Amino acid sequence: MTPLSPDERQWYSRQMALPEIGEAGQARIKAARVLVIGAGGLGSPLLMYLAGAGVGTIGIADFDCVETSNLHRQILHGVDRLDMLKTESAARTLAGLNPHVTVRRHDGPVNADTADRVVAGYTIVADGSDNFPTRDAVHAACLRARIPLVSAGAQMTSGTLTTHKAYEGPPHPCFRCLYPEAPAAGLAPSCAEIGVLGPAVGALGALQATEVLREILGIGPGLSGTLMMYDAWSCDLQAVALPCRTGCPACGGIPQPPVTGGNRPTSSVADSTCVPST
Amino acid sequence: MDRPAPTPDGPPGSIADVAAGLEREFAELGDWDARIARVLALGRALPALDPAFRTEDHKVKGCQSQVWLRVDHDPRSGRLRLAADSDALLMRGLLAVVLRLYDDRGPGEILAHPADVLDRLAVSQSLAPNRANGLHLVIKRIHAAALDAPGGHLSAEGGTYDAAQPR
């Protein structure tokens, strides 16, 4: 583990003053390699807090470009970044936040074909992507590679957060214990006109960053087996037990291929789930 | 049959030819970075839509980005002329691909062509679902306009009417 430099000791002094962190904890944070899937509404606070905390290596995977409808919630990006790849914009923001952090960009889609390659070498993966096929492919890759997956999802004014480490066997539930089937096309909230509250998704991204730090530091039991549910309009945060699903093949310790092919459109025009609201 | 005036024949090749050409073009680019760079370059090259047509009527709703589509039926050629624009460069590039496929084509030809062509393009396989949905909505709107155009409904019912021929 690389020791902290005097500059880093000064940089993180307020964080190292926490009894759970100290110099040893800060060195663990520095040694961590965390991959964040999605540089959007969840990924923004997540990446910024991880960079601020001094996570030594941060990977950013995204394949979209910044546009104006992102800016109310995706605080990594600004008007000077419009039409720029989100990975590039995010890397610039993080470099500006903390020069001690090494940022690795993964431009391009994360799907069943690419997920194993993208997650390789990371100690923790945090998924803040916006669609089921990507989540499924990322989870399958993390399960195979035995990497803890801190997963958050947000929509409108609420969201969920949990951690998957089903490679440790029962009682750790996997992604497919939570979602045994891919959602029906008509239910998949991929349409752009669904509203989303910036600070609601931001709160979940900040909670997700906290969970990543807890995993790095080994503080508390972690969220494997617990599903946190947050609702912004009622300021409500609940913990729900998330057991293994009986008969779930992934929990038997047999890595399964993802149930879907990864992040690619499978719908034809006829199947498109978006209905124009005219 | 005498044509009222000599008109250009429209783009060379069929929509299927153009689609095959696009598939080849993007396959040759190889990696994703090169493909996205090409889409962005196409977006920069797409002529801007006259701001007068950036209206609610021309807006394709349901897209992540703002997208405007203008469809005009040219009575002389019988073909549909398309113009499109977006506030997002990436979407402009994808619209450029859509226009290359469907602009200046007869309603019959547009309706006869399978609408899932963009799914087969390498570029489309790298899209977020919400972008793909937006693109599908654009194509739906083009199909609707083709159906409304003179001759469109005949083609849709399996008629052999050639919309490129003047009535």
Short mmCIF file of C-alpha atoms in Angstrom, two decimals:
data_model
loop_
_atom_site.label_atom_id
_atom_site.label_comp_id
_atom_site.label_asym_id
_atom_site.label_seq_id
_atom_site.Cartn_x
_atom_site.Cartn_y
_atom_site.Cartn_z
CA MET A 1 0.00 0.00 0.00
CA THR A 2 1.53 3.32 -1.04
CA PRO A 3 2.02 5.57 1.98
CA LEU A 4 0.38 8.98 2.02
CA SER A 5 2.48 11.96 1.01
CA PRO A 6 2.67 14.99 3.33
CA ASP A 7 0.52 16.85 0.82
CA GLU A 8 -2.11 14.12 0.96
CA ARG A 9 -2.09 14.11 4.77
CA GLN A 10 -2.89 17.80 4.65
CA TRP A 11 -5.42 17.35 1.84
CA TYR A 12 -7.47 14.73 3.72
CA SER A 13 -6.88 16.02 7.27
CA ARG A 14 -10.57 16.64 8.02
CA GLN A 15 -11.50 13.18 6.76
CA MET A 16 -8.59 11.42 8.51
CA ALA A 17 -9.68 13.08 11.76
CA LEU A 18 -12.65 10.69 11.78
CA PRO A 19 -11.83 7.83 14.15
CA GLU A 20 -13.07 5.22 11.65
CA ILE A 21 -10.67 6.48 9.00
CA GLY A 22 -7.38 7.83 10.30
CA GLU A 23 -4.18 7.37 8.35
CA ALA A 24 -4.69 3.62 7.87
CA GLY A 25 -8.18 4.12 6.49
CA GLN A 26 -7.03 6.89 4.20
CA ALA A 27 -4.33 4.60 2.84
CA ARG A 28 -7.00 1.96 2.15
CA ILE A 29 -9.09 4.54 0.33
CA LYS A 30 -6.04 5.50 -1.71
CA ALA A 31 -5.35 1.86 -2.57
CA ALA A 32 -8.94 1.27 -3.73
CA ARG A 33 -9.85 1.01 -7.39
CA VAL A 34 -13.52 1.88 -7.93
CA LEU A 35 -15.41 1.68 -11.21
CA VAL A 36 -18.51 3.82 -11.63
CA ILE A 37 -20.97 2.82 -14.34
CA GLY A 38 -22.72 5.91 -15.66
CA ALA A 39 -21.61 9.53 -15.31
CA GLY A 40 -25.15 10.85 -14.93
CA GLY A 41 -27.43 11.80 -12.08
CA LEU A 42 -26.20 9.12 -9.66
CA GLY A 43 -22.67 9.11 -11.02
CA SER A 44 -22.24 12.85 -10.54
CA PRO A 45 -22.19 13.07 -6.74
CA LEU A 46 -20.85 9.53 -6.54
CA LEU A 47 -17.79 10.27 -8.65
CA MET A 48 -17.23 13.68 -7.10
CA TYR A 49 -17.35 12.37 -3.53
CA LEU A 50 -15.13 9.40 -4.35
CA ALA A 51 -12.60 11.70 -5.97
CA GLY A 52 -12.84 14.10 -3.06
CA ALA A 53 -12.35 11.26 -0.59
CA GLY A 54 -9.15 10.24 -2.35
CA VAL A 55 -10.06 6.91 -3.95
CA GLY A 56 -6.77 6.17 -5.68
CA THR A 57 -8.10 4.92 -9.00
CA ILE A 58 -11.53 5.81 -10.32
CA GLY A 59 -12.96 4.33 -13.52
CA ILE A 60 -15.75 6.07 -15.40
CA ALA A 61 -17.85 4.13 -17.90
CA ASP A 62 -20.35 5.95 -20.09
CA PHE A 63 -21.07 6.34 -23.77
CA ASP A 64 -23.37 9.28 -24.03
CA CYS A 65 -22.78 12.98 -24.55
CA VAL A 66 -23.75 15.86 -22.29
CA GLU A 67 -26.90 17.73 -23.21
CA THR A 68 -28.96 20.48 -21.68
CA SER A 69 -31.69 18.20 -20.30
CA ASN A 70 -28.99 16.50 -18.16
CA LEU A 71 -27.76 19.60 -16.40
CA HIS A 72 -30.45 20.00 -13.71
CA ARG A 73 -29.21 16.83 -12.02
CA GLN A 74 -25.87 15.78 -13.53
CA ILE A 75 -23.69 18.23 -11.65
CA LEU A 76 -20.46 16.81 -13.04
CA HIS A 77 -21.22 18.64 -16.25
CA GLY A 78 -21.90 22.22 -17.24
CA VAL A 79 -22.84 24.34 -20.21
CA ASP A 80 -19.22 24.41 -21.36
CA ARG A 81 -19.38 20.61 -21.72
CA LEU A 82 -22.43 20.28 -24.00
CA ASP A 83 -22.02 17.60 -26.68
CA MET A 84 -18.83 16.37 -24.99
CA LEU A 85 -18.56 12.70 -24.05
CA LYS A 86 -19.66 12.40 -20.43
CA THR A 87 -16.53 10.41 -19.63
CA GLU A 88 -14.37 13.28 -20.83
CA SER A 89 -16.40 15.89 -18.98
CA ALA A 90 -16.37 13.79 -15.81
CA ALA A 91 -12.62 13.20 -16.04
CA ARG A 92 -12.07 16.96 -16.32
CA THR A 93 -14.26 17.68 -13.31
CA LEU A 94 -12.53 15.04 -11.18
CA ALA A 95 -9.07 16.21 -12.23
CA GLY A 96 -10.09 19.68 -11.11
CA LEU A 97 -11.32 18.36 -7.77
CA ASN A 98 -8.37 16.25 -6.74
CA PRO A 99 -5.04 15.84 -8.56
CA HIS A 100 -4.11 12.89 -6.35
CA VAL A 101 -6.67 10.68 -8.02
CA THR A 102 -6.03 8.62 -11.16
CA VAL A 103 -9.03 8.60 -13.50
CA ARG A 104 -9.54 5.91 -16.11
CA ARG A 105 -12.09 6.43 -18.86
CA HIS A 106 -14.10 3.62 -20.38
CA ASP A 107 -15.79 5.18 -23.40
CA GLY A 108 -18.42 3.00 -24.99
CA PRO A 109 -21.33 0.82 -24.01
CA VAL A 110 -21.14 -1.67 -21.16
CA ASN A 111 -22.97 -4.83 -22.19
CA ALA A 112 -22.65 -8.60 -22.04
CA ASP A 113 -19.79 -8.46 -24.55
CA THR A 114 -17.77 -5.80 -22.78
CA ALA A 115 -18.62 -5.95 -19.06
CA ASP A 116 -15.98 -8.53 -18.05
CA ARG A 117 -13.24 -6.48 -19.67
CA VAL A 118 -14.45 -3.20 -18.16
CA VAL A 119 -14.77 -4.40 -14.55
CA ALA A 120 -11.46 -6.30 -14.57
CA GLY A 121 -8.92 -4.96 -12.10
CA TYR A 122 -11.34 -2.93 -9.97
CA THR A 123 -11.86 -3.68 -6.28
CA ILE A 124 -15.41 -2.27 -6.13
CA VAL A 125 -17.97 -1.45 -8.81
CA ALA A 126 -20.73 1.13 -8.27
CA ASP A 127 -23.56 0.98 -10.76
CA GLY A 128 -25.44 4.17 -11.50
CA SER A 129 -26.63 3.25 -14.97
CA ASP A 130 -30.15 3.92 -16.21
CA ASN A 131 -31.27 0.65 -17.73
CA PHE A 132 -31.79 -2.99 -16.86
CA PRO A 133 -29.63 -4.68 -19.51
CA THR A 134 -26.53 -2.76 -18.43
CA ARG A 135 -27.20 -3.48 -14.74
CA ASP A 136 -27.68 -7.15 -15.50
CA ALA A 137 -24.47 -7.39 -17.53
CA VAL A 138 -22.46 -5.47 -14.90
CA HIS A 139 -23.80 -7.68 -12.11
CA ALA A 140 -22.99 -10.87 -14.01
CA ALA A 141 -19.44 -9.65 -14.65
CA CYS A 142 -18.95 -8.64 -10.99
CA LEU A 143 -20.29 -12.01 -9.81
CA ARG A 144 -17.83 -13.85 -12.06
CA ALA A 145 -14.93 -11.63 -10.99
CA ARG A 146 -15.96 -11.66 -7.29
CA ILE A 147 -16.16 -7.87 -7.10
CA PRO A 148 -18.61 -6.21 -4.66
CA LEU A 149 -21.27 -4.27 -6.54
CA VAL A 150 -22.85 -1.22 -4.90
CA SER A 151 -25.98 -0.61 -6.92
CA ALA A 152 -28.32 2.39 -6.85
CA GLY A 153 -31.30 3.26 -8.97
CA ALA A 154 -33.42 6.38 -9.06
CA GLN A 155 -36.51 7.47 -10.87
CA MET A 156 -38.69 10.52 -10.47
CA THR A 157 -38.37 11.33 -6.75
CA SER A 158 -37.36 8.02 -5.23
CA GLY A 159 -34.84 5.23 -5.54
CA THR A 160 -33.13 2.21 -4.08
CA LEU A 161 -29.67 1.24 -2.93
CA THR A 162 -28.13 -2.12 -2.12
CA THR A 163 -24.89 -4.09 -2.37
CA HIS A 164 -24.42 -7.42 -4.09
CA LYS A 165 -21.72 -9.90 -3.17
CA ALA A 166 -23.46 -13.16 -3.99
CA TYR A 167 -20.07 -14.72 -4.82
CA GLU A 168 -19.77 -15.19 -1.03
CA GLY A 169 -22.74 -17.59 -1.18
CA PRO A 170 -25.97 -17.51 0.88
CA PRO A 171 -27.34 -15.48 2.52
CA HIS A 172 -25.95 -12.83 0.15
CA PRO A 173 -28.60 -12.18 -2.48
CA CYS A 174 -27.72 -11.40 -6.06
CA PHE A 175 -29.20 -8.99 -8.56
CA ARG A 176 -31.37 -11.76 -9.94
CA CYS A 177 -32.79 -12.49 -6.48
CA LEU A 178 -34.09 -8.93 -6.60
CA TYR A 179 -35.04 -8.95 -10.29
CA PRO A 180 -35.46 -12.55 -11.48
CA GLU A 181 -36.89 -11.43 -14.79
CA ALA A 182 -36.06 -8.55 -17.07
CA PRO A 183 -38.84 -5.98 -16.80
CA ALA A 184 -41.38 -6.07 -19.60
CA ALA A 185 -40.53 -3.61 -22.31
CA GLY A 186 -43.59 -1.53 -21.53
CA LEU A 187 -42.55 -1.17 -17.90
CA ALA A 188 -38.93 -0.28 -18.48
CA PRO A 189 -38.65 3.37 -17.63
CA SER A 190 -36.31 4.32 -20.41
CA CYS A 191 -38.41 7.10 -21.87
CA ALA A 192 -36.97 10.51 -21.58
CA GLU A 193 -40.13 12.29 -20.56
CA ILE A 194 -40.31 10.65 -17.15
CA GLY A 195 -39.43 13.35 -14.66
CA VAL A 196 -36.59 13.17 -12.20
CA LEU A 197 -35.80 15.38 -9.21
CA GLY A 198 -32.15 16.41 -9.22
CA PRO A 199 -31.48 16.38 -5.48
CA ALA A 200 -33.41 13.09 -5.07
CA VAL A 201 -31.12 11.25 -7.45
CA GLY A 202 -28.22 13.22 -5.98
CA ALA A 203 -29.05 12.03 -2.45
CA LEU A 204 -28.99 8.44 -3.67
CA GLY A 205 -25.65 9.03 -5.40
CA ALA A 206 -24.25 10.44 -2.15
CA LEU A 207 -25.59 7.45 -0.20
CA GLN A 208 -23.99 5.21 -2.80
CA ALA A 209 -20.63 6.97 -2.34
CA THR A 210 -20.94 6.42 1.40
CA GLU A 211 -21.57 2.71 0.83
CA VAL A 212 -18.51 2.46 -1.39
CA LEU A 213 -16.40 4.03 1.38
CA ARG A 214 -17.95 1.65 3.94
CA GLU A 215 -17.01 -1.30 1.73
CA ILE A 216 -13.45 -0.01 1.33
CA LEU A 217 -13.04 0.59 5.05
CA GLY A 218 -15.00 -2.46 6.22
CA ILE A 219 -17.24 -0.36 8.43
CA GLY A 220 -20.41 -2.12 9.54
CA PRO A 221 -22.10 -5.06 7.88
CA GLY A 222 -22.64 -3.30 4.57
CA LEU A 223 -25.84 -3.39 2.56
CA SER A 224 -25.66 -6.91 1.16
CA GLY A 225 -29.03 -8.40 2.08
CA THR A 226 -30.60 -5.01 2.71
CA LEU A 227 -32.47 -2.86 0.25
CA MET A 228 -32.58 0.82 1.14
CA MET A 229 -35.56 2.71 -0.24
CA TYR A 230 -35.50 6.49 -0.34
CA ASP A 231 -38.37 8.81 -1.14
CA ALA A 232 -37.60 12.49 -1.51
CA TRP A 233 -41.10 13.98 -1.31
CA SER A 234 -41.68 12.35 2.09
CA CYS A 235 -38.02 12.48 3.16
CA ASP A 236 -38.27 8.80 3.98
CA LEU A 237 -35.48 6.25 4.10
CA GLN A 238 -36.38 2.63 4.82
CA ALA A 239 -34.37 -0.55 5.11
CA VAL A 240 -36.00 -3.70 3.78
CA ALA A 241 -34.50 -7.18 4.19
CA LEU A 242 -33.46 -8.62 0.86
CA PRO A 243 -33.19 -12.41 1.14
CA CYS A 244 -31.82 -14.87 -1.37
CA ARG A 245 -34.51 -16.05 -3.74
CA THR A 246 -35.18 -19.77 -3.46
CA GLY A 247 -34.10 -21.46 -6.64
CA CYS A 248 -32.11 -18.51 -7.89
CA PRO A 249 -29.30 -20.11 -9.86
CA ALA A 250 -26.79 -17.35 -9.22
CA CYS A 251 -27.03 -17.79 -5.44
CA GLY A 252 -25.88 -21.39 -5.81
CA GLY A 253 -22.52 -19.97 -6.61
CA ILE A 254 -22.85 -20.82 -10.28
CA PRO A 255 -22.11 -17.70 -12.28
CA GLN A 256 -24.85 -17.19 -14.83
CA PRO A 257 -24.77 -15.35 -18.09
CA PRO A 258 -26.88 -12.22 -18.03
CA VAL A 259 -30.50 -12.80 -18.94
CA THR A 260 -30.32 -10.05 -21.50
CA GLY A 261 -27.76 -9.20 -24.09
CA GLY A 262 -26.53 -5.99 -22.54
CA ASN A 263 -27.07 -2.40 -23.39
CA ARG A 264 -28.45 -2.31 -26.86
CA PRO A 265 -31.82 -1.54 -28.26
CA THR A 266 -33.76 -4.70 -28.86
CA SER A 267 -36.99 -3.04 -29.81
CA SER A 268 -38.13 -2.27 -33.27
CA VAL A 269 -40.16 0.80 -34.01
CA ALA A 270 -43.25 -1.29 -33.40
CA ASP A 271 -41.96 -2.32 -29.98
CA SER A 272 -40.82 1.10 -28.91
CA THR A 273 -41.96 1.71 -25.36
CA CYS A 274 -42.11 5.45 -25.81
CA VAL A 275 -45.45 6.91 -26.59
CA PRO A 276 -45.33 10.46 -27.83
CA SER A 277 -47.51 12.60 -25.65
CA THR A 278 -48.44 14.71 -28.67
CA MET B 1 -47.41 9.25 -69.39
CA ASP B 2 -45.95 12.70 -69.65
CA ARG B 3 -44.26 14.07 -66.60
CA PRO B 4 -45.11 17.69 -65.90
CA ALA B 5 -41.50 18.72 -65.67
CA PRO B 6 -38.19 16.94 -65.55
CA THR B 7 -37.32 16.40 -61.91
CA PRO B 8 -34.21 14.91 -60.42
CA ASP B 9 -34.54 11.21 -59.78
CA GLY B 10 -33.83 11.50 -56.09
CA PRO B 11 -30.92 9.85 -54.35
CA PRO B 12 -29.19 7.00 -56.18
CA GLY B 13 -29.95 3.46 -55.09
CA SER B 14 -32.76 2.14 -52.93
CA ILE B 15 -33.19 2.76 -49.20
CA ALA B 16 -31.91 -0.78 -48.69
CA ASP B 17 -28.77 0.11 -50.68
CA VAL B 18 -28.18 3.17 -48.52
CA ALA B 19 -28.79 1.14 -45.37
CA ALA B 20 -26.31 -1.51 -46.51
CA GLY B 21 -23.80 1.25 -47.30
CA LEU B 22 -24.26 2.75 -43.84
CA GLU B 23 -23.81 -0.64 -42.21
CA ARG B 24 -20.58 -1.17 -44.15
CA GLU B 25 -19.39 2.36 -43.39
CA PHE B 26 -19.86 1.97 -39.64
CA ALA B 27 -18.56 -1.60 -39.53
CA GLU B 28 -15.34 -0.44 -41.20
CA LEU B 29 -14.84 2.15 -38.48
CA GLY B 30 -14.22 -0.70 -36.06
CA ASP B 31 -14.15 0.56 -32.51
CA TRP B 32 -16.78 2.52 -30.69
CA ASP B 33 -14.72 5.71 -30.38
CA ALA B 34 -14.41 5.95 -34.14
CA ARG B 35 -18.13 5.31 -34.62
CA ILE B 36 -19.22 7.93 -32.12
CA ALA B 37 -16.75 10.39 -33.65
CA ARG B 38 -18.34 9.75 -37.05
CA VAL B 39 -21.85 10.30 -35.67
CA LEU B 40 -20.75 13.59 -34.07
CA ALA B 41 -19.10 14.65 -37.35
CA LEU B 42 -22.34 13.89 -39.20
CA GLY B 43 -24.12 16.00 -36.61
CA ARG B 44 -21.82 18.96 -37.20
CA ALA B 45 -22.36 18.63 -40.96
CA LEU B 46 -26.16 18.49 -40.78
CA PRO B 47 -27.67 21.76 -42.01
CA ALA B 48 -29.54 23.58 -39.27
CA LEU B 49 -33.33 23.62 -39.50
CA ASP B 50 -34.79 27.04 -40.18
CA PRO B 51 -35.65 28.33 -36.69
CA ALA B 52 -39.13 29.15 -38.00
CA PHE B 53 -39.78 25.40 -38.04
CA ARG B 54 -38.54 24.78 -34.53
CA THR B 55 -42.12 24.80 -33.33
CA GLU B 56 -44.19 22.57 -31.08
CA ASP B 57 -45.85 21.14 -34.20
CA HIS B 58 -42.54 19.94 -35.54
CA LYS B 59 -41.25 18.69 -32.23
CA VAL B 60 -40.84 14.94 -31.80
CA LYS B 61 -41.86 14.40 -28.22
CA GLY B 62 -40.52 11.59 -26.07
CA CYS B 63 -36.89 12.09 -26.99
CA GLN B 64 -34.27 12.80 -24.37
CA SER B 65 -33.11 15.73 -26.48
CA GLN B 66 -35.24 18.29 -28.24
CA VAL B 67 -35.83 17.03 -31.77
CA TRP B 68 -37.64 18.78 -34.60
CA LEU B 69 -38.69 17.09 -37.81
CA ARG B 70 -40.13 18.75 -40.88
CA VAL B 71 -41.71 16.59 -43.57
CA ASP B 72 -42.91 18.09 -46.85
CA HIS B 73 -44.53 16.26 -49.70
CA ASP B 74 -43.14 17.52 -53.00
CA PRO B 75 -46.07 17.29 -55.39
CA ARG B 76 -43.79 17.50 -58.45
CA SER B 77 -41.61 14.54 -57.58
CA GLY B 78 -44.13 12.79 -55.33
CA ARG B 79 -41.38 12.32 -52.81
CA LEU B 80 -41.05 13.39 -49.17
CA ARG B 81 -38.47 16.00 -48.28
CA LEU B 82 -37.20 15.81 -44.71
CA ALA B 83 -35.36 18.25 -42.53
CA ALA B 84 -34.48 17.65 -38.91
CA ASP B 85 -32.57 19.21 -36.08
CA SER B 86 -31.81 18.77 -32.39
CA ASP B 87 -30.23 20.73 -29.59
CA ALA B 88 -27.89 17.78 -28.99
CA LEU B 89 -25.04 17.11 -31.39
CA LEU B 90 -25.22 13.35 -30.96
CA MET B 91 -28.90 13.38 -31.90
CA ARG B 92 -28.14 15.59 -34.91
CA GLY B 93 -25.70 12.95 -36.10
CA LEU B 94 -28.31 10.23 -35.74
CA LEU B 95 -30.85 12.41 -37.52
CA ALA B 96 -28.36 12.83 -40.36
CA VAL B 97 -28.34 9.03 -40.69
CA VAL B 98 -32.14 8.95 -40.72
CA LEU B 99 -32.24 11.66 -43.39
CA ARG B 100 -29.71 9.82 -45.51
CA LEU B 101 -32.05 6.83 -45.47
CA TYR B 102 -35.40 8.51 -45.95
CA ASP B 103 -35.03 12.00 -47.38
CA ASP B 104 -36.27 12.49 -50.95
CA ARG B 105 -37.93 9.07 -51.12
CA GLY B 106 -41.43 8.19 -52.23
CA PRO B 107 -43.96 7.36 -49.50
CA GLY B 108 -44.31 3.86 -50.92
CA GLU B 109 -40.62 3.18 -50.73
CA ILE B 110 -40.42 4.54 -47.18
CA LEU B 111 -43.32 2.39 -46.01
CA ALA B 112 -42.02 -0.70 -47.78
CA HIS B 113 -38.69 -0.49 -46.04
CA PRO B 114 -38.42 -2.29 -42.69
CA ALA B 115 -38.23 0.34 -40.01
CA ASP B 116 -35.76 -1.55 -37.85
CA VAL B 117 -32.87 -0.71 -40.13
CA LEU B 118 -31.27 1.54 -37.54
CA ASP B 119 -31.17 -1.35 -35.07
CA ARG B 120 -28.94 -3.23 -37.44
CA LEU B 121 -26.53 -0.37 -37.82
CA ALA B 122 -23.48 -0.68 -35.66
CA VAL B 123 -24.04 2.83 -34.43
CA SER B 124 -27.47 2.02 -33.11
CA GLN B 125 -26.12 -0.86 -31.07
CA SER B 126 -24.23 1.63 -28.96
CA LEU B 127 -27.19 3.80 -28.11
CA ALA B 128 -28.84 4.22 -24.77
CA PRO B 129 -32.38 2.86 -24.91
CA ASN B 130 -33.80 6.34 -24.55
CA ARG B 131 -31.87 7.50 -27.63
CA ALA B 132 -33.02 4.47 -29.58
CA ASN B 133 -36.57 5.23 -28.50
CA GLY B 134 -36.20 8.82 -29.65
CA LEU B 135 -34.95 7.66 -32.99
CA HIS B 136 -37.82 5.21 -33.31
CA LEU B 137 -40.26 8.04 -32.65
CA VAL B 138 -38.68 10.05 -35.46
CA ILE B 139 -39.07 7.12 -37.85
CA LYS B 140 -42.64 6.56 -36.69
CA ARG B 141 -43.38 10.16 -37.54
CA ILE B 142 -41.80 9.80 -40.98
CA HIS B 143 -43.90 6.68 -41.58
CA ALA B 144 -47.03 8.51 -40.48
CA ALA B 145 -46.25 11.32 -42.91
CA ALA B 146 -45.62 8.79 -45.69
CA LEU B 147 -48.97 7.17 -44.93
CA ASP B 148 -50.69 10.56 -45.15
CA ALA B 149 -48.97 11.49 -48.40
CA PRO B 150 -50.72 10.86 -51.71
CA GLY B 151 -50.19 7.20 -52.56
CA GLY B 152 -48.97 6.27 -49.13
CA HIS B 153 -52.11 4.47 -48.02
CA LEU B 154 -52.19 2.50 -51.28
CA SER B 155 -48.66 1.27 -50.68
CA ALA B 156 -49.46 0.38 -47.11
CA GLU B 157 -52.33 -1.78 -48.32
CA GLY B 158 -50.04 -3.68 -50.61
CA GLY B 159 -50.89 -1.78 -53.80
CA THR B 160 -48.31 -1.50 -56.54
CA TYR B 161 -48.79 2.22 -56.97
CA ASP B 162 -45.47 3.89 -57.54
CA ALA B 163 -45.53 7.07 -55.55
CA ALA B 164 -42.57 8.43 -57.49
CA GLN B 165 -44.76 8.68 -60.57
CA PRO B 166 -46.95 11.73 -60.87
CA ARG B 167 -50.66 11.03 -61.03
#
